PDB file of C-alpha atoms and ligand atoms in Angstrom:
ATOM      1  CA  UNK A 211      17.199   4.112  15.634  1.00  0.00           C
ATOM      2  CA  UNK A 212      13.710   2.144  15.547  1.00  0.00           C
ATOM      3  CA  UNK A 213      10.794   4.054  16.031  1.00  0.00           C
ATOM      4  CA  UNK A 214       7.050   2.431  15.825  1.00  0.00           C
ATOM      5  CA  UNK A 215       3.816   3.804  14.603  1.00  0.00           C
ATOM      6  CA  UNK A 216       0.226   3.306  14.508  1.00  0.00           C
ATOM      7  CA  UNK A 217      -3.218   4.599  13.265  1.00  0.00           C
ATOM      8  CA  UNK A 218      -6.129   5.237  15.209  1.00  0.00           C
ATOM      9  CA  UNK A 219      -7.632   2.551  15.138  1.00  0.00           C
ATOM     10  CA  UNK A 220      -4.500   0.077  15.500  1.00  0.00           C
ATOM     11  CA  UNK A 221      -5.216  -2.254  12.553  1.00  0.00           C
ATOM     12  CA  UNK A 222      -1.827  -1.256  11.200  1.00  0.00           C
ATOM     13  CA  UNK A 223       1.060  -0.839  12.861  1.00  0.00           C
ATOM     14  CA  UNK A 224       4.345  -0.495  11.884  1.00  0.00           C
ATOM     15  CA  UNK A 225       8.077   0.395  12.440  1.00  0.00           C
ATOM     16  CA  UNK A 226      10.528   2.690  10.466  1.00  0.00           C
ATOM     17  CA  UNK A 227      14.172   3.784  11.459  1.00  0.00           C
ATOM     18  CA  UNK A 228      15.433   7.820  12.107  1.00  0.00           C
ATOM     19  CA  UNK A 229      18.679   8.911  11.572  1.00  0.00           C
ATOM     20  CA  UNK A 230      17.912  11.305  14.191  1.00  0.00           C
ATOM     21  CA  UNK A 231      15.018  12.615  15.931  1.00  0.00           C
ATOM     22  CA  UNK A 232      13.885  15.734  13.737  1.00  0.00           C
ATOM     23  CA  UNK A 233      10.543  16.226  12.060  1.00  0.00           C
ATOM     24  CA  UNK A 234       9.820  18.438   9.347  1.00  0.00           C
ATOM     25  CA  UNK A 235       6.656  21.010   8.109  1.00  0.00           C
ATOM     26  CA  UNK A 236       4.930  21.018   4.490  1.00  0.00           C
ATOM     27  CA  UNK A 237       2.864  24.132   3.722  1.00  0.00           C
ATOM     28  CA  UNK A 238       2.128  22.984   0.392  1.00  0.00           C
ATOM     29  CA  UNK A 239      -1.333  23.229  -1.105  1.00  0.00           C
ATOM     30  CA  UNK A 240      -1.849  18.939  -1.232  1.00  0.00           C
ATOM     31  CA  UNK A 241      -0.897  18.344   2.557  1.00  0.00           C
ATOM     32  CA  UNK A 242      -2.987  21.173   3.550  1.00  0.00           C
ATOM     33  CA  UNK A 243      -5.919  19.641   1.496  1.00  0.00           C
ATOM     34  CA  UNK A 244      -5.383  16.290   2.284  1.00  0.00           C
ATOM     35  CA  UNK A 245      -4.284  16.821   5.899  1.00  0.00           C
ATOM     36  CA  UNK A 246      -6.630  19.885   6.917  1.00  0.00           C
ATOM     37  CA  UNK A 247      -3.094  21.608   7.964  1.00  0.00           C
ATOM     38  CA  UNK A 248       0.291  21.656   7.484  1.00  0.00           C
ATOM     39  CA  UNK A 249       1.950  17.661   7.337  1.00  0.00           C
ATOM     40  CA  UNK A 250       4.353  17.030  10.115  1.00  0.00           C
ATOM     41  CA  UNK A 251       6.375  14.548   9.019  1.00  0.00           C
ATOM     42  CA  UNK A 252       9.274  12.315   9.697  1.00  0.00           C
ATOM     43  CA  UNK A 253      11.780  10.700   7.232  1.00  0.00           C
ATOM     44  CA  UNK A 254      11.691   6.847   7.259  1.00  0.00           C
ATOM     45  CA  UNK A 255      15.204   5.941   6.303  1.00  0.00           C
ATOM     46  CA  UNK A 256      14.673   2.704   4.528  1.00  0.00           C
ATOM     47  CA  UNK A 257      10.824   2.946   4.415  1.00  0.00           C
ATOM     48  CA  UNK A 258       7.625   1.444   6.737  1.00  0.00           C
ATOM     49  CA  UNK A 259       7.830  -1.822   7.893  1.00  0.00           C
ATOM     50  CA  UNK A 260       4.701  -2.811   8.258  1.00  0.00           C
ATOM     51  CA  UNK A 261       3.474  -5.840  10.839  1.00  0.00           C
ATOM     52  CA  UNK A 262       0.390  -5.982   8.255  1.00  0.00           C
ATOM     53  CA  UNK A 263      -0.415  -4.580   5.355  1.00  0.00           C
ATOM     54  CA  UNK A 264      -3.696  -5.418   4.999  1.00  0.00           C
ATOM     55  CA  UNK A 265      -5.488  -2.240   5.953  1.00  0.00           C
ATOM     56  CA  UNK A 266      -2.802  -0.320   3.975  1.00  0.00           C
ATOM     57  CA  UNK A 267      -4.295   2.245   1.173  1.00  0.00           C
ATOM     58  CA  UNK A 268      -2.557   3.940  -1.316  1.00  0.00           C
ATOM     59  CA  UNK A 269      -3.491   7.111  -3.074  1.00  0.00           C
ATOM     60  CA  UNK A 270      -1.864   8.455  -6.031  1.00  0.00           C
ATOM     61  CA  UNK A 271      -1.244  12.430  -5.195  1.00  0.00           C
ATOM     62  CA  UNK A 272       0.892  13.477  -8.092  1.00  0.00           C
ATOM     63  CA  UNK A 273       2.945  11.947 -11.308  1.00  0.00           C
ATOM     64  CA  UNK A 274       5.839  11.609  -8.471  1.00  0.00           C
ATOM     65  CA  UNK A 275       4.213  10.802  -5.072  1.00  0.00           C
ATOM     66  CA  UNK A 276       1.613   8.556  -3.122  1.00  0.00           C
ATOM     67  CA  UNK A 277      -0.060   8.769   0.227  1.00  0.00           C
ATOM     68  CA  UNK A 278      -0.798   5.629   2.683  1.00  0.00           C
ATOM     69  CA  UNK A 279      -3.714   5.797   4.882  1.00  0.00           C
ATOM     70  CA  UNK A 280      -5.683   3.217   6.640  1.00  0.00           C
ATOM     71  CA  UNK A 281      -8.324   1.848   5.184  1.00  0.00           C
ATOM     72  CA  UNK A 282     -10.654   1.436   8.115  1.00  0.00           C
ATOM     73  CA  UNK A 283      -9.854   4.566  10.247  1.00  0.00           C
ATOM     74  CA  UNK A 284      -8.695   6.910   7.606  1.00  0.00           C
ATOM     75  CA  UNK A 285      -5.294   7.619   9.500  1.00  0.00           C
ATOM     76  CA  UNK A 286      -2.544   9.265   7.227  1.00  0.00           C
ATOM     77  CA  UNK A 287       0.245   6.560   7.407  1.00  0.00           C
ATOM     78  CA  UNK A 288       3.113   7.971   4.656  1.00  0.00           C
ATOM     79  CA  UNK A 289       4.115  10.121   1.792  1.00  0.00           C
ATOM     80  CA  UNK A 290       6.497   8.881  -0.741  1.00  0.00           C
ATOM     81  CA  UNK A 291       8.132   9.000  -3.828  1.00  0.00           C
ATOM     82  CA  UNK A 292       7.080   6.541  -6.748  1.00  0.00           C
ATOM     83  CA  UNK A 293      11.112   6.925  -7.701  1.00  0.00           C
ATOM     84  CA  UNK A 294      14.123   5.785  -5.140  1.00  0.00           C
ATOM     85  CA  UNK A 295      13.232   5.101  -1.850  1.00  0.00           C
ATOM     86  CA  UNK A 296      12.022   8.486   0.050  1.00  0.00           C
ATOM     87  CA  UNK A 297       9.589   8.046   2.648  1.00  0.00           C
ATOM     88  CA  UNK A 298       7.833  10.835   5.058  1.00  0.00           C
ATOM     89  CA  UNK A 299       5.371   9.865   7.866  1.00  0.00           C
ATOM     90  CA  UNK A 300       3.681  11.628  10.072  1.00  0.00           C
ATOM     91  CA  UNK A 301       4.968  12.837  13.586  1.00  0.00           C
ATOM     92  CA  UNK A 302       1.595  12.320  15.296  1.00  0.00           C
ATOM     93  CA  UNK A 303       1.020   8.173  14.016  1.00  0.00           C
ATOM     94  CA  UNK A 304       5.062   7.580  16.274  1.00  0.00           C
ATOM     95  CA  UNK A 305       4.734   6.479  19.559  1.00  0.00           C
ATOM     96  CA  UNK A 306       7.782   8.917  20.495  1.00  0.00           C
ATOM     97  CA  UNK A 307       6.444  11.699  18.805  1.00  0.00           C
ATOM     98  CA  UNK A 308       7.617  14.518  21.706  1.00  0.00           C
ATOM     99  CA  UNK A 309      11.047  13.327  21.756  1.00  0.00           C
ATOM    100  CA  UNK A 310      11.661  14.958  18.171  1.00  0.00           C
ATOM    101  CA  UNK A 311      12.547  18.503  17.583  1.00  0.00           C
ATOM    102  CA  UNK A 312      11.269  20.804  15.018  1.00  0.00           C
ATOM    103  CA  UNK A 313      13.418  21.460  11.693  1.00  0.00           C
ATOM    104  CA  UNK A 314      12.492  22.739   8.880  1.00  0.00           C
ATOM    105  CA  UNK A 315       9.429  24.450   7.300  1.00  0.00           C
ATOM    106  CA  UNK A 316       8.924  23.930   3.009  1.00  0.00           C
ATOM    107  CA  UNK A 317       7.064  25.385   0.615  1.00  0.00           C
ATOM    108  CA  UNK A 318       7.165  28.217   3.286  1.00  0.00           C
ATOM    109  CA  UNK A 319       5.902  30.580   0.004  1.00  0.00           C
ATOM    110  CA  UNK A 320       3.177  28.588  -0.171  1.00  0.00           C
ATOM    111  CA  UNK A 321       1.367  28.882   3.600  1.00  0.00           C
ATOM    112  CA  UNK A 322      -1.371  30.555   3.969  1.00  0.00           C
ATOM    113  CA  UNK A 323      -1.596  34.155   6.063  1.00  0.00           C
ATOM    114  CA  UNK A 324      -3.498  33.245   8.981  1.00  0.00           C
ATOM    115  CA  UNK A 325      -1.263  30.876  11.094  1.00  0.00           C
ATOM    116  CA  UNK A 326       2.363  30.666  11.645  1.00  0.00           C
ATOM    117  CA  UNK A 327       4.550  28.497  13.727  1.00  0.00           C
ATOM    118  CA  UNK A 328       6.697  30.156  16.812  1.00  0.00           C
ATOM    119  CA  UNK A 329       9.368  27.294  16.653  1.00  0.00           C
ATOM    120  CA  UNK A 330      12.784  28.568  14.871  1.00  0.00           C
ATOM    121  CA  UNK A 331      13.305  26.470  12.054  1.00  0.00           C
ATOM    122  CA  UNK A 332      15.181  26.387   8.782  1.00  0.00           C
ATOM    123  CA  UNK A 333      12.597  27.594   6.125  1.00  0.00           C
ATOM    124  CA  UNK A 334      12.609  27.077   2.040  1.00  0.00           C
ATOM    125  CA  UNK A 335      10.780  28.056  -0.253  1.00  0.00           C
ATOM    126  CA  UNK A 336       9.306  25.711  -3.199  1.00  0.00           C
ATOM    127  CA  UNK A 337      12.616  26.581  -5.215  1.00  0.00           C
ATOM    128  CA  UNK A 338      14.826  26.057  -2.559  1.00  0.00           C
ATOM    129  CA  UNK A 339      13.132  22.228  -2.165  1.00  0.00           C
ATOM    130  CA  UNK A 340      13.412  21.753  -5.818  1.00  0.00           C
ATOM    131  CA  UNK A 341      17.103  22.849  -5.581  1.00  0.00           C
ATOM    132  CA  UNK A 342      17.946  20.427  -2.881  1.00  0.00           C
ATOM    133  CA  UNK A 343      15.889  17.737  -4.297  1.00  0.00           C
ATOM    134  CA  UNK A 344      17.651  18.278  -7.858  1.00  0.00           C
ATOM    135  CA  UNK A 345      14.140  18.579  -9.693  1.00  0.00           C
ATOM    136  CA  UNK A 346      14.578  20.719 -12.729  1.00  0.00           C
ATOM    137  CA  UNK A 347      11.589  23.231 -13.041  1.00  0.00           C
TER     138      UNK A 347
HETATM  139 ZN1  LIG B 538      -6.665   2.427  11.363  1.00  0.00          ZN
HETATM  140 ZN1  LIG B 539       3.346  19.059   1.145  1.00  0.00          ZN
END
């Protein structure tokens, strides 16, 4: 199903398609830095459409990953993969961000002691993500 997006200030917008409605946590040191908290993300299944790219930014985070944001507002728009076509973006930029449930916590070894989430989800650790992702370590 379609789903659309947009940052704060509304220069972009955008569409992406869900398989279903589920949204995910990262705990890992990057999002928290780059976020101030935890990422809640979505998977985009074929990527972000965008109406207009022109206030699109992209930051290099890693040797294997990149973050969109918009230029003007500073809005976190994605997190993807420089290799294949994997593409996260953030539950709070959808316009039907209540209507998805709450799935899985990663790098769960990674989050820090003072905060923890009451939803049940399915939690992994950074090896279990780099099992599942077939990374070798
Ligand atoms: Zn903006
Ligand atoms: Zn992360």
């Amino acid at each position: 199903m379609k789903v659309k997006g947009h940052c704060l200030c509304e220069k972009v917008e955008f569409s992406i398609s869900v398989e279903s409605k589920r949204f995910d946590a990262c705990h890992c040191s990057m999002c928290l830095r780059w976020g101030g908290g935890p990422a809640l993300t979505v998977e985009a299944e074929n990527g972000v459409d965008f109406a207009d790219e022109a206030f699109v930014k992209v930051y290099s985070s890693s040797q294997w990953a990149e973050r969109g944001f918009c230029s003007h507002c500073g809005t976190h728009l994605f997190y993807r993969l420089k290799e294949g076509n994997f593409w996260n973006v953030p539950l709070g930029v959808l316009e039907d961000r209540n209507s998805f449930e709450f799935s899985t916590q990663i790098f769960v070894d990674h989050k820090l002691g003072n905060y923890d989430f009451a939803n049940k989800t399915k939690m992994m650790t950074e090896e279990d993500v780099l099992k599942a992702f077939g990374a070798e370590t």
